Amino acid sequence: MTGRLALLFLPLLVAGCVAPKAPPPVVTHAAPKPPPPAPVARPAPPPAAAEDWRDVALTPGTWRYTLGKDGSIAAFGADPGAPLFVIQCAVAGREVILYRPGVTMAAAATLTTSFGTQPVATGAVMGGVGWRMAARDPALDRIAFSRGRFMVEGIGPRLVLPAWAEVARVIEDCRG
């Protein structure tokens, strides 16, 4: 039985004599790192939306109504002695004069109301720069009935003016 037993253990003895597998080769330098990913080109941000003039803060100041020698006057500003904008009735010619006192450089102006925008040709008037309109000009109604404000650009800094009763009163005074 020992012979048979020896035959049973013989394969185990032979397997034990087999040389071990060689270890995997050792890498002495690391493989090159893959290049960093290319930066993703992001689209440029959209241009900022144009500011809606109806959202711009009103120019600081208040309207003051007075009677002048030739008709009524609505003057706007924080300082009564130095108005920023004047609407004046010239009764004799049935004209309404809109101007910026103290401004000396005439330029094309833009009048914006809630009814739209219109260019106005300006010139020297009343010691400033402005324009004249017939008392019955529909643009004056657009100013008076604009939704709370109107804007004048092009002669001096932009003015966003409240459409208060003083403005309508001067227009109505001029229409007589």
Tab-separated table of N, CA and C in Angstrom:
chain	number	residue	atom	x	y	z
A	1	MET	N	0.812	-1.164	0.000
A	1	MET	CA	0.000	0.000	0.000
A	1	MET	C	0.865	1.241	0.000
A	2	THR	N	1.958	1.030	0.480
A	2	THR	CA	2.833	2.159	0.465
A	2	THR	C	3.202	2.536	-0.951
A	3	GLY	N	3.226	1.603	-1.822
A	3	GLY	CA	3.551	1.921	-3.207
A	3	GLY	C	2.425	2.727	-3.837
A	4	ARG	N	1.246	2.302	-3.491
A	4	ARG	CA	0.115	3.030	-4.053
A	4	ARG	C	0.031	4.402	-3.449
A	5	LEU	N	0.308	4.475	-2.250
A	5	LEU	CA	0.263	5.757	-1.567
A	5	LEU	C	1.350	6.667	-2.133
A	6	ALA	N	2.478	6.083	-2.448
A	6	ALA	CA	3.553	6.875	-3.011
A	6	ALA	C	3.168	7.378	-4.377
A	7	LEU	N	2.424	6.542	-5.146
A	7	LEU	CA	1.965	6.973	-6.465
A	7	LEU	C	0.980	8.138	-6.357
A	8	LEU	N	0.203	8.128	-5.316
A	8	LEU	CA	-0.763	9.222	-5.136
A	8	LEU	C	-0.045	10.533	-4.824
A	9	PHE	N	1.003	10.449	-4.057
A	9	PHE	CA	1.707	11.665	-3.684
A	9	PHE	C	2.741	12.103	-4.697
A	10	LEU	N	3.024	11.246	-5.675
A	10	LEU	CA	4.038	11.563	-6.660
A	10	LEU	C	3.689	12.822	-7.464
A	11	PRO	N	2.476	12.947	-7.943
A	11	PRO	CA	2.174	14.201	-8.687
A	11	PRO	C	2.346	15.439	-7.813
A	12	LEU	N	2.037	15.333	-6.533
A	12	LEU	CA	2.210	16.473	-5.660
A	12	LEU	C	3.677	16.817	-5.486
A	13	LEU	N	4.508	15.770	-5.403
A	13	LEU	CA	5.926	16.004	-5.263
A	13	LEU	C	6.492	16.621	-6.521
A	14	VAL	N	6.013	16.181	-7.667
A	14	VAL	CA	6.516	16.720	-8.925
A	14	VAL	C	6.066	18.177	-9.065
A	15	ALA	N	4.827	18.459	-8.676
A	15	ALA	CA	4.317	19.838	-8.782
A	15	ALA	C	5.106	20.750	-7.863
A	16	GLY	N	5.552	20.239	-6.765
A	16	GLY	CA	6.318	21.049	-5.840
A	16	GLY	C	7.697	21.364	-6.364
A	17	CYS	N	8.183	20.640	-7.342
A	17	CYS	CA	9.505	20.870	-7.883
A	17	CYS	C	9.509	21.831	-9.053
A	18	VAL	N	8.373	22.253	-9.500
A	18	VAL	CA	8.305	23.174	-10.642
A	18	VAL	C	8.792	24.536	-10.182
A	19	ALA	N	9.570	25.182	-11.024
A	19	ALA	CA	10.111	26.503	-10.679
A	19	ALA	C	8.980	27.529	-10.638
A	20	PRO	N	9.048	28.475	-9.714
A	20	PRO	CA	7.979	29.502	-9.656
A	20	PRO	C	8.046	30.414	-10.879
A	21	LYS	N	6.907	30.994	-11.214
A	21	LYS	CA	6.851	31.926	-12.341
A	21	LYS	C	7.668	33.160	-12.010
A	22	ALA	N	8.235	33.728	-13.050
A	22	ALA	CA	9.040	34.932	-12.852
A	22	ALA	C	8.120	36.105	-12.516
A	23	PRO	N	8.552	36.980	-11.619
A	23	PRO	CA	7.712	38.138	-11.293
A	23	PRO	C	7.625	39.075	-12.501
A	24	PRO	N	6.580	39.871	-12.589
A	24	PRO	CA	6.466	40.789	-13.721
A	24	PRO	C	7.612	41.788	-13.701
A	25	PRO	N	8.015	42.247	-14.879
A	25	PRO	CA	9.143	43.180	-14.901
A	25	PRO	C	8.790	44.470	-14.162
A	26	VAL	N	9.776	45.017	-13.509
A	26	VAL	CA	9.600	46.258	-12.762
A	26	VAL	C	9.841	47.430	-13.720
A	27	VAL	N	8.884	48.348	-13.763
A	27	VAL	CA	9.018	49.528	-14.626
A	27	VAL	C	9.814	50.565	-13.848
A	28	THR	N	10.894	50.997	-14.459
A	28	THR	CA	11.740	51.958	-13.751
A	28	THR	C	11.333	53.409	-13.995
A	29	HIS	N	10.563	53.691	-15.018
A	29	HIS	CA	10.076	55.060	-15.234
A	29	HIS	C	8.592	54.989	-15.508
A	30	ALA	N	7.896	56.015	-15.100
A	30	ALA	CA	6.441	56.031	-15.259
A	30	ALA	C	6.096	56.361	-16.703
A	31	ALA	N	4.990	55.861	-17.120
A	31	ALA	CA	4.513	56.167	-18.472
A	31	ALA	C	4.176	57.663	-18.530
A	32	PRO	N	4.370	58.281	-19.679
A	32	PRO	CA	4.070	59.720	-19.751
A	32	PRO	C	2.596	59.963	-19.464
A	33	LYS	N	2.366	61.081	-18.740
A	33	LYS	CA	0.989	61.441	-18.400
A	33	LYS	C	0.296	61.945	-19.647
A	34	PRO	N	-0.943	61.631	-19.756
A	34	PRO	CA	-1.656	62.164	-20.919
A	34	PRO	C	-1.722	63.687	-20.818
A	35	PRO	N	-1.731	64.379	-21.946
A	35	PRO	CA	-1.772	65.847	-21.882
A	35	PRO	C	-3.077	66.301	-21.229
A	36	PRO	N	-3.016	67.456	-20.552
A	36	PRO	CA	-4.250	67.937	-19.909
A	36	PRO	C	-5.295	68.232	-20.981
A	37	PRO	N	-6.525	68.080	-20.627
A	37	PRO	CA	-7.566	68.350	-21.632
A	37	PRO	C	-7.503	69.806	-22.083
A	38	ALA	N	-7.754	69.984	-23.348
A	38	ALA	CA	-7.750	71.353	-23.888
A	38	ALA	C	-8.870	72.146	-23.218
A	39	PRO	N	-8.601	73.428	-22.933
A	39	PRO	CA	-9.656	74.221	-22.296
A	39	PRO	C	-10.868	74.303	-23.221
A	40	VAL	N	-11.996	74.198	-22.598
A	40	VAL	CA	-13.239	74.261	-23.366
A	40	VAL	C	-13.528	75.717	-23.672
A	41	ALA	N	-13.674	76.010	-24.930
A	41	ALA	CA	-13.978	77.387	-25.324
A	41	ALA	C	-15.425	77.678	-24.976
A	42	ARG	N	-15.596	78.613	-24.072
A	42	ARG	CA	-16.947	78.989	-23.692
A	42	ARG	C	-17.367	80.163	-24.557
A	43	PRO	N	-18.613	80.172	-24.952
A	43	PRO	CA	-19.051	81.304	-25.771
A	43	PRO	C	-19.015	82.590	-24.954
A	44	ALA	N	-18.739	83.677	-25.635
A	44	ALA	CA	-18.716	84.970	-24.947
A	44	ALA	C	-20.103	85.250	-24.387
A	45	PRO	N	-20.152	85.899	-23.217
A	45	PRO	CA	-21.472	86.197	-22.666
A	45	PRO	C	-22.201	87.151	-23.607
A	46	PRO	N	-23.507	87.038	-23.641
A	46	PRO	CA	-24.248	87.931	-24.528
A	46	PRO	C	-24.055	89.369	-24.073
A	47	PRO	N	-24.108	90.312	-25.004
A	47	PRO	CA	-23.941	91.700	-24.589
A	47	PRO	C	-25.052	92.091	-23.629
A	48	ALA	N	-24.712	92.968	-22.718
A	48	ALA	CA	-25.701	93.413	-21.744
A	48	ALA	C	-26.857	94.078	-22.475
A	49	ALA	N	-28.028	93.755	-22.024
A	49	ALA	CA	-29.209	94.346	-22.661
A	49	ALA	C	-29.184	95.856	-22.447
A	50	ALA	N	-29.583	96.556	-23.477
A	50	ALA	CA	-29.635	98.007	-23.365
A	50	ALA	C	-30.605	98.368	-22.242
A	51	GLU	N	-30.191	99.320	-21.467
A	51	GLU	CA	-31.009	99.739	-20.350
A	51	GLU	C	-32.264	100.427	-20.876
A	52	ASP	N	-33.403	100.004	-20.383
A	52	ASP	CA	-34.664	100.601	-20.794
A	52	ASP	C	-34.780	101.961	-20.110
A	53	TRP	N	-35.005	102.992	-20.879
A	53	TRP	CA	-35.043	104.352	-20.333
A	53	TRP	C	-36.134	104.505	-19.284
A	54	ARG	N	-37.168	103.669	-19.350
A	54	ARG	CA	-38.250	103.761	-18.376
A	54	ARG	C	-37.829	103.228	-17.011
A	55	ASP	N	-36.698	102.516	-16.954
A	55	ASP	CA	-36.199	101.984	-15.691
A	55	ASP	C	-35.096	102.847	-15.090
A	56	VAL	N	-34.647	103.840	-15.834
A	56	VAL	CA	-33.581	104.710	-15.352
A	56	VAL	C	-34.157	105.642	-14.286
A	57	ALA	N	-33.365	105.907	-13.276
A	57	ALA	CA	-33.811	106.813	-12.206
A	57	ALA	C	-34.066	108.209	-12.781
A	58	LEU	N	-35.065	108.857	-12.236
A	58	LEU	CA	-35.348	110.229	-12.647
A	58	LEU	C	-34.189	111.132	-12.251
A	59	THR	N	-33.965	112.150	-13.042
A	59	THR	CA	-32.964	113.162	-12.702
A	59	THR	C	-33.432	113.854	-11.424
A	60	PRO	N	-32.555	114.021	-10.442
A	60	PRO	CA	-32.977	114.664	-9.188
A	60	PRO	C	-33.416	116.114	-9.421
A	61	GLY	N	-34.490	116.462	-8.795
A	61	GLY	CA	-34.989	117.832	-8.877
A	61	GLY	C	-36.499	117.862	-8.857
A	62	THR	N	-37.044	119.045	-9.075
A	62	THR	CA	-38.482	119.229	-9.075
A	62	THR	C	-38.850	120.301	-10.091
A	63	TRP	N	-40.081	120.265	-10.554
A	63	TRP	CA	-40.575	121.295	-11.463
A	63	TRP	C	-41.091	122.459	-10.635
A	64	ARG	N	-40.841	123.672	-11.110
A	64	ARG	CA	-41.362	124.896	-10.485
A	64	ARG	C	-42.081	125.697	-11.566
A	65	TYR	N	-43.302	126.067	-11.291
A	65	TYR	CA	-44.114	126.826	-12.241
A	65	TYR	C	-44.104	128.294	-11.833
A	66	THR	N	-43.818	129.160	-12.787
A	66	THR	CA	-43.859	130.608	-12.528
A	66	THR	C	-44.441	131.309	-13.752
A	67	LEU	N	-44.834	132.554	-13.539
A	67	LEU	CA	-45.288	133.384	-14.657
A	67	LEU	C	-44.162	134.331	-15.026
A	68	GLY	N	-43.775	134.330	-16.295
A	68	GLY	CA	-42.748	135.234	-16.783
A	68	GLY	C	-43.393	136.411	-17.488
A	69	LYS	N	-42.590	137.328	-17.999
A	69	LYS	CA	-43.140	138.516	-18.658
A	69	LYS	C	-43.833	138.181	-19.981
A	70	ASP	N	-43.435	137.066	-20.623
A	70	ASP	CA	-44.034	136.701	-21.913
A	70	ASP	C	-44.939	135.474	-21.821
A	71	GLY	N	-45.007	134.833	-20.669
A	71	GLY	CA	-45.834	133.643	-20.525
A	71	GLY	C	-45.353	132.799	-19.357
A	72	SER	N	-45.953	131.654	-19.194
A	72	SER	CA	-45.614	130.798	-18.062
A	72	SER	C	-44.342	129.994	-18.332
A	73	ILE	N	-43.742	129.558	-17.223
A	73	ILE	CA	-42.463	128.838	-17.285
A	73	ILE	C	-42.516	127.661	-16.314
A	74	ALA	N	-42.048	126.509	-16.769
A	74	ALA	CA	-41.811	125.357	-15.893
A	74	ALA	C	-40.313	125.102	-15.939
A	75	ALA	N	-39.670	125.247	-14.790
A	75	ALA	CA	-38.220	125.052	-14.707
A	75	ALA	C	-37.950	123.849	-13.812
A	76	PHE	N	-37.045	122.957	-14.263
A	76	PHE	CA	-36.740	121.744	-13.517
A	76	PHE	C	-35.310	121.772	-13.004
A	77	GLY	N	-35.139	121.391	-11.751
A	77	GLY	CA	-33.807	121.240	-11.179
A	77	GLY	C	-33.880	121.164	-9.673
A	78	ALA	N	-32.756	120.868	-9.068
A	78	ALA	CA	-32.672	120.812	-7.616
A	78	ALA	C	-32.482	122.205	-7.042
A	79	ASP	N	-31.821	123.087	-7.794
A	79	ASP	CA	-31.557	124.460	-7.363
A	79	ASP	C	-32.460	125.406	-8.160
A	80	PRO	N	-33.380	126.101	-7.510
A	80	PRO	CA	-34.277	127.000	-8.240
A	80	PRO	C	-33.538	128.079	-9.039
A	81	GLY	N	-32.363	128.434	-8.609
A	81	GLY	CA	-31.595	129.475	-9.296
A	81	GLY	C	-30.814	128.958	-10.497
A	82	ALA	N	-30.693	127.660	-10.636
A	82	ALA	CA	-29.932	127.072	-11.743
A	82	ALA	C	-30.675	125.858	-12.288
A	83	PRO	N	-31.772	126.079	-13.032
A	83	PRO	CA	-32.535	124.939	-13.539
A	83	PRO	C	-31.741	124.141	-14.572
A	84	LEU	N	-32.045	122.853	-14.651
A	84	LEU	CA	-31.407	121.969	-15.624
A	84	LEU	C	-32.145	121.979	-16.961
A	85	PHE	N	-33.454	122.220	-16.903
A	85	PHE	CA	-34.268	122.209	-18.116
A	85	PHE	C	-35.443	123.147	-17.910
A	86	VAL	N	-35.824	123.842	-18.989
A	86	VAL	CA	-36.913	124.817	-18.909
A	86	VAL	C	-37.875	124.595	-20.065
A	87	ILE	N	-39.152	124.681	-19.759
A	87	ILE	CA	-40.203	124.698	-20.776
A	87	ILE	C	-40.916	126.037	-20.588
A	88	GLN	N	-40.864	126.846	-21.623
A	88	GLN	CA	-41.369	128.218	-21.498
A	88	GLN	C	-42.337	128.543	-22.633
A	89	CYS	N	-43.407	129.219	-22.272
A	89	CYS	CA	-44.379	129.645	-23.268
A	89	CYS	C	-44.031	131.046	-23.744
A	90	ALA	N	-43.982	131.201	-25.057
A	90	ALA	CA	-43.845	132.535	-25.657
A	90	ALA	C	-45.225	132.850	-26.240
A	91	VAL	N	-46.054	133.515	-25.430
A	91	VAL	CA	-47.450	133.738	-25.801
A	91	VAL	C	-47.565	134.493	-27.116
A	92	ALA	N	-46.745	135.492	-27.313
A	92	ALA	CA	-46.847	136.327	-28.514
A	92	ALA	C	-46.757	135.493	-29.787
A	93	GLY	N	-45.872	134.519	-29.828
A	93	GLY	CA	-45.710	133.691	-31.022
A	93	GLY	C	-46.409	132.350	-30.927
A	94	ARG	N	-47.133	132.124	-29.821
A	94	ARG	CA	-47.777	130.836	-29.571
A	94	ARG	C	-46.790	129.687	-29.787
A	95	GLU	N	-45.639	129.830	-29.138
A	95	GLU	CA	-44.585	128.817	-29.210
A	95	GLU	C	-44.240	128.339	-27.808
A	96	VAL	N	-43.836	127.089	-27.734
A	96	VAL	CA	-43.287	126.544	-26.502
A	96	VAL	C	-41.801	126.325	-26.764
A	97	ILE	N	-40.989	126.857	-25.872
A	97	ILE	CA	-39.534	126.759	-26.013
A	97	ILE	C	-39.040	125.772	-24.950
A	98	LEU	N	-38.311	124.776	-25.384
A	98	LEU	CA	-37.734	123.775	-24.484
A	98	LEU	C	-36.219	123.923	-24.581
A	99	TYR	N	-35.542	124.124	-23.449
A	99	TYR	CA	-34.098	124.359	-23.531
A	99	TYR	C	-33.366	124.015	-22.243
A	100	ARG	N	-32.029	123.881	-22.424
A	100	ARG	CA	-31.092	123.676	-21.314
A	100	ARG	C	-30.344	124.968	-21.089
A	101	PRO	N	-30.629	125.690	-20.016
A	101	PRO	CA	-29.909	126.939	-19.757
A	101	PRO	C	-28.428	126.676	-19.512
A	102	GLY	N	-27.607	127.601	-19.973
A	102	GLY	CA	-26.175	127.515	-19.715
A	102	GLY	C	-25.408	126.603	-20.645
A	103	VAL	N	-26.077	125.783	-21.421
A	103	VAL	CA	-25.393	124.922	-22.384
A	103	VAL	C	-25.119	125.783	-23.609
A	104	THR	N	-23.902	125.720	-24.126
A	104	THR	CA	-23.550	126.597	-25.241
A	104	THR	C	-23.366	125.867	-26.558
A	105	MET	N	-23.195	124.576	-26.522
A	105	MET	CA	-22.938	123.849	-27.755
A	105	MET	C	-24.235	123.257	-28.286
A	106	ALA	N	-24.655	123.737	-29.447
A	106	ALA	CA	-25.861	123.198	-30.067
A	106	ALA	C	-25.554	121.829	-30.655
A	107	ALA	N	-26.491	120.932	-30.504
A	107	ALA	CA	-26.330	119.570	-31.031
A	107	ALA	C	-27.702	119.027	-31.361
A	108	ALA	N	-27.727	117.949	-32.094
A	108	ALA	CA	-29.000	117.289	-32.350
A	108	ALA	C	-29.432	116.624	-31.051
A	109	ALA	N	-30.669	116.816	-30.697
A	109	ALA	CA	-31.186	116.230	-29.460
A	109	ALA	C	-32.205	115.157	-29.808
A	110	THR	N	-32.493	114.346	-28.816
A	110	THR	CA	-33.502	113.314	-28.953
A	110	THR	C	-34.484	113.470	-27.812
A	111	LEU	N	-35.752	113.476	-28.150
A	111	LEU	CA	-36.827	113.559	-27.173
A	111	LEU	C	-37.506	112.190	-27.144
A	112	THR	N	-37.559	111.582	-25.960
A	112	THR	CA	-38.172	110.269	-25.816
A	112	THR	C	-39.336	110.373	-24.844
A	113	THR	N	-40.487	109.859	-25.272
A	113	THR	CA	-41.664	109.773	-24.420
A	113	THR	C	-42.163	108.338	-24.483
A	114	SER	N	-43.199	108.034	-23.736
A	114	SER	CA	-43.747	106.681	-23.803
A	114	SER	C	-44.394	106.413	-25.165
A	115	PHE	N	-44.531	107.443	-25.984
A	115	PHE	CA	-45.090	107.289	-27.329
A	115	PHE	C	-44.006	107.021	-28.369
A	116	GLY	N	-42.737	107.193	-28.012
A	116	GLY	CA	-41.651	106.948	-28.956
A	116	GLY	C	-40.548	107.984	-28.828
A	117	THR	N	-39.610	107.905	-29.763
A	117	THR	CA	-38.449	108.790	-29.774
A	117	THR	C	-38.477	109.618	-31.048
A	118	GLN	N	-38.103	110.886	-30.904
A	118	GLN	CA	-38.021	111.728	-32.088
A	118	GLN	C	-36.801	112.639	-31.980
A	119	PRO	N	-36.095	112.805	-33.089
A	119	PRO	CA	-34.971	113.742	-33.093
A	119	PRO	C	-35.507	115.172	-33.177
A	120	VAL	N	-34.786	116.086	-32.564
A	120	VAL	CA	-35.152	117.502	-32.644
A	120	VAL	C	-33.891	118.303	-32.957
A	121	ALA	N	-34.029	119.243	-33.885
A	121	ALA	CA	-32.902	120.120	-34.225
A	121	ALA	C	-32.845	121.226	-33.175
A	122	THR	N	-31.668	121.457	-32.655
A	122	THR	CA	-31.522	122.455	-31.594
A	122	THR	C	-30.713	123.643	-32.085
A	123	GLY	N	-30.796	124.685	-31.321
A	123	GLY	CA	-30.030	125.893	-31.595
A	123	GLY	C	-29.974	126.733	-30.336
A	124	ALA	N	-29.380	127.879	-30.445
A	124	ALA	CA	-29.265	128.784	-29.298
A	124	ALA	C	-30.626	129.422	-29.022
A	125	VAL	N	-31.114	129.255	-27.803
A	125	VAL	CA	-32.363	129.895	-27.367
A	125	VAL	C	-32.259	130.283	-25.905
A	126	MET	N	-32.742	131.442	-25.573
A	126	MET	CA	-32.912	131.888	-24.187
A	126	MET	C	-31.666	131.680	-23.313
A	127	GLY	N	-30.495	131.915	-23.835
A	127	GLY	CA	-29.280	131.750	-23.042
A	127	GLY	C	-28.881	130.296	-22.835
A	128	GLY	N	-29.282	129.440	-23.732
A	128	GLY	CA	-28.940	128.027	-23.644
A	128	GLY	C	-29.110	127.381	-25.007
A	129	VAL	N	-29.324	126.085	-25.007
A	129	VAL	CA	-29.532	125.338	-26.242
A	129	VAL	C	-30.865	124.600	-26.124
A	130	GLY	N	-31.669	124.688	-27.172
A	130	GLY	CA	-32.964	124.014	-27.151
A	130	GLY	C	-33.656	124.129	-28.486
A	131	TRP	N	-34.971	124.044	-28.458
A	131	TRP	CA	-35.756	124.114	-29.682
A	131	TRP	C	-37.111	124.737	-29.384
A	132	ARG	N	-37.761	125.196	-30.447
A	132	ARG	CA	-39.083	125.819	-30.364
A	132	ARG	C	-40.093	124.913	-31.051
A	133	MET	N	-41.308	124.901	-30.499
A	133	MET	CA	-42.388	124.122	-31.096
A	133	MET	C	-43.655	124.974	-31.096
A	134	ALA	N	-44.449	124.819	-32.129
A	134	ALA	CA	-45.748	125.477	-32.148
A	134	ALA	C	-46.566	124.945	-30.979
A	135	ALA	N	-47.349	125.812	-30.355
A	135	ALA	CA	-48.113	125.426	-29.163
A	135	ALA	C	-49.042	124.243	-29.413
A	136	ARG	N	-49.456	124.050	-30.647
A	136	ARG	CA	-50.370	122.951	-30.973
A	136	ARG	C	-49.644	121.704	-31.497
A	137	ASP	N	-48.338	121.689	-31.432
A	137	ASP	CA	-47.567	120.537	-31.919
A	137	ASP	C	-47.937	119.299	-31.102
A	138	PRO	N	-48.314	118.187	-31.764
A	138	PRO	CA	-48.678	116.959	-31.037
A	138	PRO	C	-47.542	116.410	-30.161
A	139	ALA	N	-46.304	116.749	-30.474
A	139	ALA	CA	-45.187	116.268	-29.642
A	139	ALA	C	-45.307	116.805	-28.220
A	140	LEU	N	-45.895	117.990	-28.063
A	140	LEU	CA	-46.085	118.539	-26.711
A	140	LEU	C	-47.090	117.700	-25.927
A	141	ASP	N	-48.121	117.198	-26.606
A	141	ASP	CA	-49.068	116.298	-25.937
A	141	ASP	C	-48.378	115.004	-25.531
A	142	ARG	N	-47.478	114.524	-26.375
A	142	ARG	CA	-46.756	113.296	-26.038
A	142	ARG	C	-45.887	113.499	-24.799
A	143	ILE	N	-45.354	114.706	-24.634
A	143	ILE	CA	-44.585	115.004	-23.419
A	143	ILE	C	-45.516	115.052	-22.208
A	144	ALA	N	-46.594	115.813	-22.334
A	144	ALA	CA	-47.508	116.008	-21.204
A	144	ALA	C	-48.175	114.703	-20.765
A	145	PHE	N	-48.452	113.823	-21.723
A	145	PHE	CA	-49.174	112.597	-21.399
A	145	PHE	C	-48.284	111.355	-21.399
A	146	SER	N	-46.973	111.557	-21.410
A	146	SER	CA	-46.053	110.430	-21.318
A	146	SER	C	-46.267	109.761	-19.963
A	147	ARG	N	-46.058	108.488	-19.896
A	147	ARG	CA	-46.337	107.739	-18.666
A	147	ARG	C	-45.331	108.053	-17.561
A	148	GLY	N	-45.499	109.197	-16.972
A	148	GLY	CA	-44.721	109.548	-15.787
A	148	GLY	C	-43.366	110.179	-16.041
A	149	ARG	N	-42.869	110.131	-17.277
A	149	ARG	CA	-41.532	110.657	-17.528
A	149	ARG	C	-41.316	110.883	-19.010
A	150	PHE	N	-40.342	111.718	-19.301
A	150	PHE	CA	-39.836	111.863	-20.658
A	150	PHE	C	-38.345	112.105	-20.552
A	151	MET	N	-37.638	111.906	-21.654
A	151	MET	CA	-36.181	111.990	-21.605
A	151	MET	C	-35.670	112.901	-22.714
A	152	VAL	N	-34.655	113.686	-22.373
A	152	VAL	CA	-33.987	114.559	-23.336
A	152	VAL	C	-32.519	114.169	-23.352
A	153	GLU	N	-32.002	113.841	-24.546
A	153	GLU	CA	-30.597	113.478	-24.707
A	153	GLU	C	-29.979	114.319	-25.807
A	154	GLY	N	-28.686	114.529	-25.718
A	154	GLY	CA	-27.952	115.176	-26.794
A	154	GLY	C	-27.485	116.582	-26.478
A	155	ILE	N	-28.124	117.235	-25.536
A	155	ILE	CA	-27.666	118.573	-25.139
A	155	ILE	C	-27.334	118.499	-23.650
A	156	GLY	N	-26.075	118.281	-23.387
A	156	GLY	CA	-25.657	118.078	-22.006
A	156	GLY	C	-25.951	116.644	-21.589
A	157	PRO	N	-25.763	116.352	-20.310
A	157	PRO	CA	-26.046	114.998	-19.827
A	157	PRO	C	-27.522	114.639	-20.029
A	158	ARG	N	-27.768	113.357	-20.162
A	158	ARG	CA	-29.143	112.867	-20.342
A	158	ARG	C	-30.000	113.295	-19.158
A	159	LEU	N	-31.209	113.758	-19.456
A	159	LEU	CA	-32.170	114.127	-18.425
A	159	LEU	C	-33.392	113.218	-18.540
A	160	VAL	N	-33.760	112.596	-17.438
A	160	VAL	CA	-34.995	111.824	-17.372
A	160	VAL	C	-35.897	112.614	-16.432
A	161	LEU	N	-36.899	113.270	-17.022
A	161	LEU	CA	-37.703	114.250	-16.301
A	161	LEU	C	-39.109	113.732	-16.023
A	162	PRO	N	-39.647	114.050	-14.848
A	162	PRO	CA	-41.017	113.635	-14.565
A	162	PRO	C	-42.005	114.482	-15.377
A	163	ALA	N	-43.039	113.837	-15.867
A	163	ALA	CA	-44.080	114.543	-16.638
A	163	ALA	C	-45.161	115.004	-15.656
A	164	TRP	N	-44.847	116.039	-14.898
A	164	TRP	CA	-45.763	116.534	-13.875
A	164	TRP	C	-46.702	117.584	-14.459
A	165	ALA	N	-47.613	118.034	-13.653
A	165	ALA	CA	-48.652	118.984	-14.081
A	165	ALA	C	-48.075	120.320	-14.550
A	166	GLU	N	-46.934	120.725	-14.024
A	166	GLU	CA	-46.337	122.013	-14.425
A	166	GLU	C	-46.056	122.046	-15.924
A	167	VAL	N	-45.626	120.923	-16.455
A	167	VAL	CA	-45.327	120.829	-17.885
A	167	VAL	C	-46.605	121.025	-18.688
A	168	ALA	N	-47.641	120.300	-18.351
A	168	ALA	CA	-48.923	120.405	-19.067
A	168	ALA	C	-49.514	121.802	-18.913
A	169	ARG	N	-49.325	122.404	-17.778
A	169	ARG	CA	-49.894	123.746	-17.548
A	169	ARG	C	-49.277	124.785	-18.452
A	170	VAL	N	-47.947	124.732	-18.648
A	170	VAL	CA	-47.288	125.665	-19.552
A	170	VAL	C	-47.794	125.454	-20.985
A	171	ILE	N	-47.937	124.219	-21.394
A	171	ILE	CA	-48.433	123.921	-22.759
A	171	ILE	C	-49.840	124.462	-22.933
A	172	GLU	N	-50.711	124.223	-21.962
A	172	GLU	CA	-52.079	124.705	-22.046
A	172	GLU	C	-52.151	126.229	-21.991
A	173	ASP	N	-51.305	126.841	-21.163
A	173	ASP	CA	-51.257	128.322	-21.119
A	173	ASP	C	-50.933	128.875	-22.495
A	174	CYS	N	-50.034	128.222	-23.183
A	174	CYS	CA	-49.580	128.710	-24.485
A	174	CYS	C	-50.647	128.521	-25.552
A	175	ARG	N	-51.450	127.517	-25.391
A	175	ARG	CA	-52.509	127.265	-26.377
A	175	ARG	C	-53.672	128.247	-26.193
A	176	GLY	N	-53.723	128.822	-25.005
A	176	GLY	CA	-54.668	129.894	-24.696
A	176	GLY	C	-56.073	129.510	-24.733
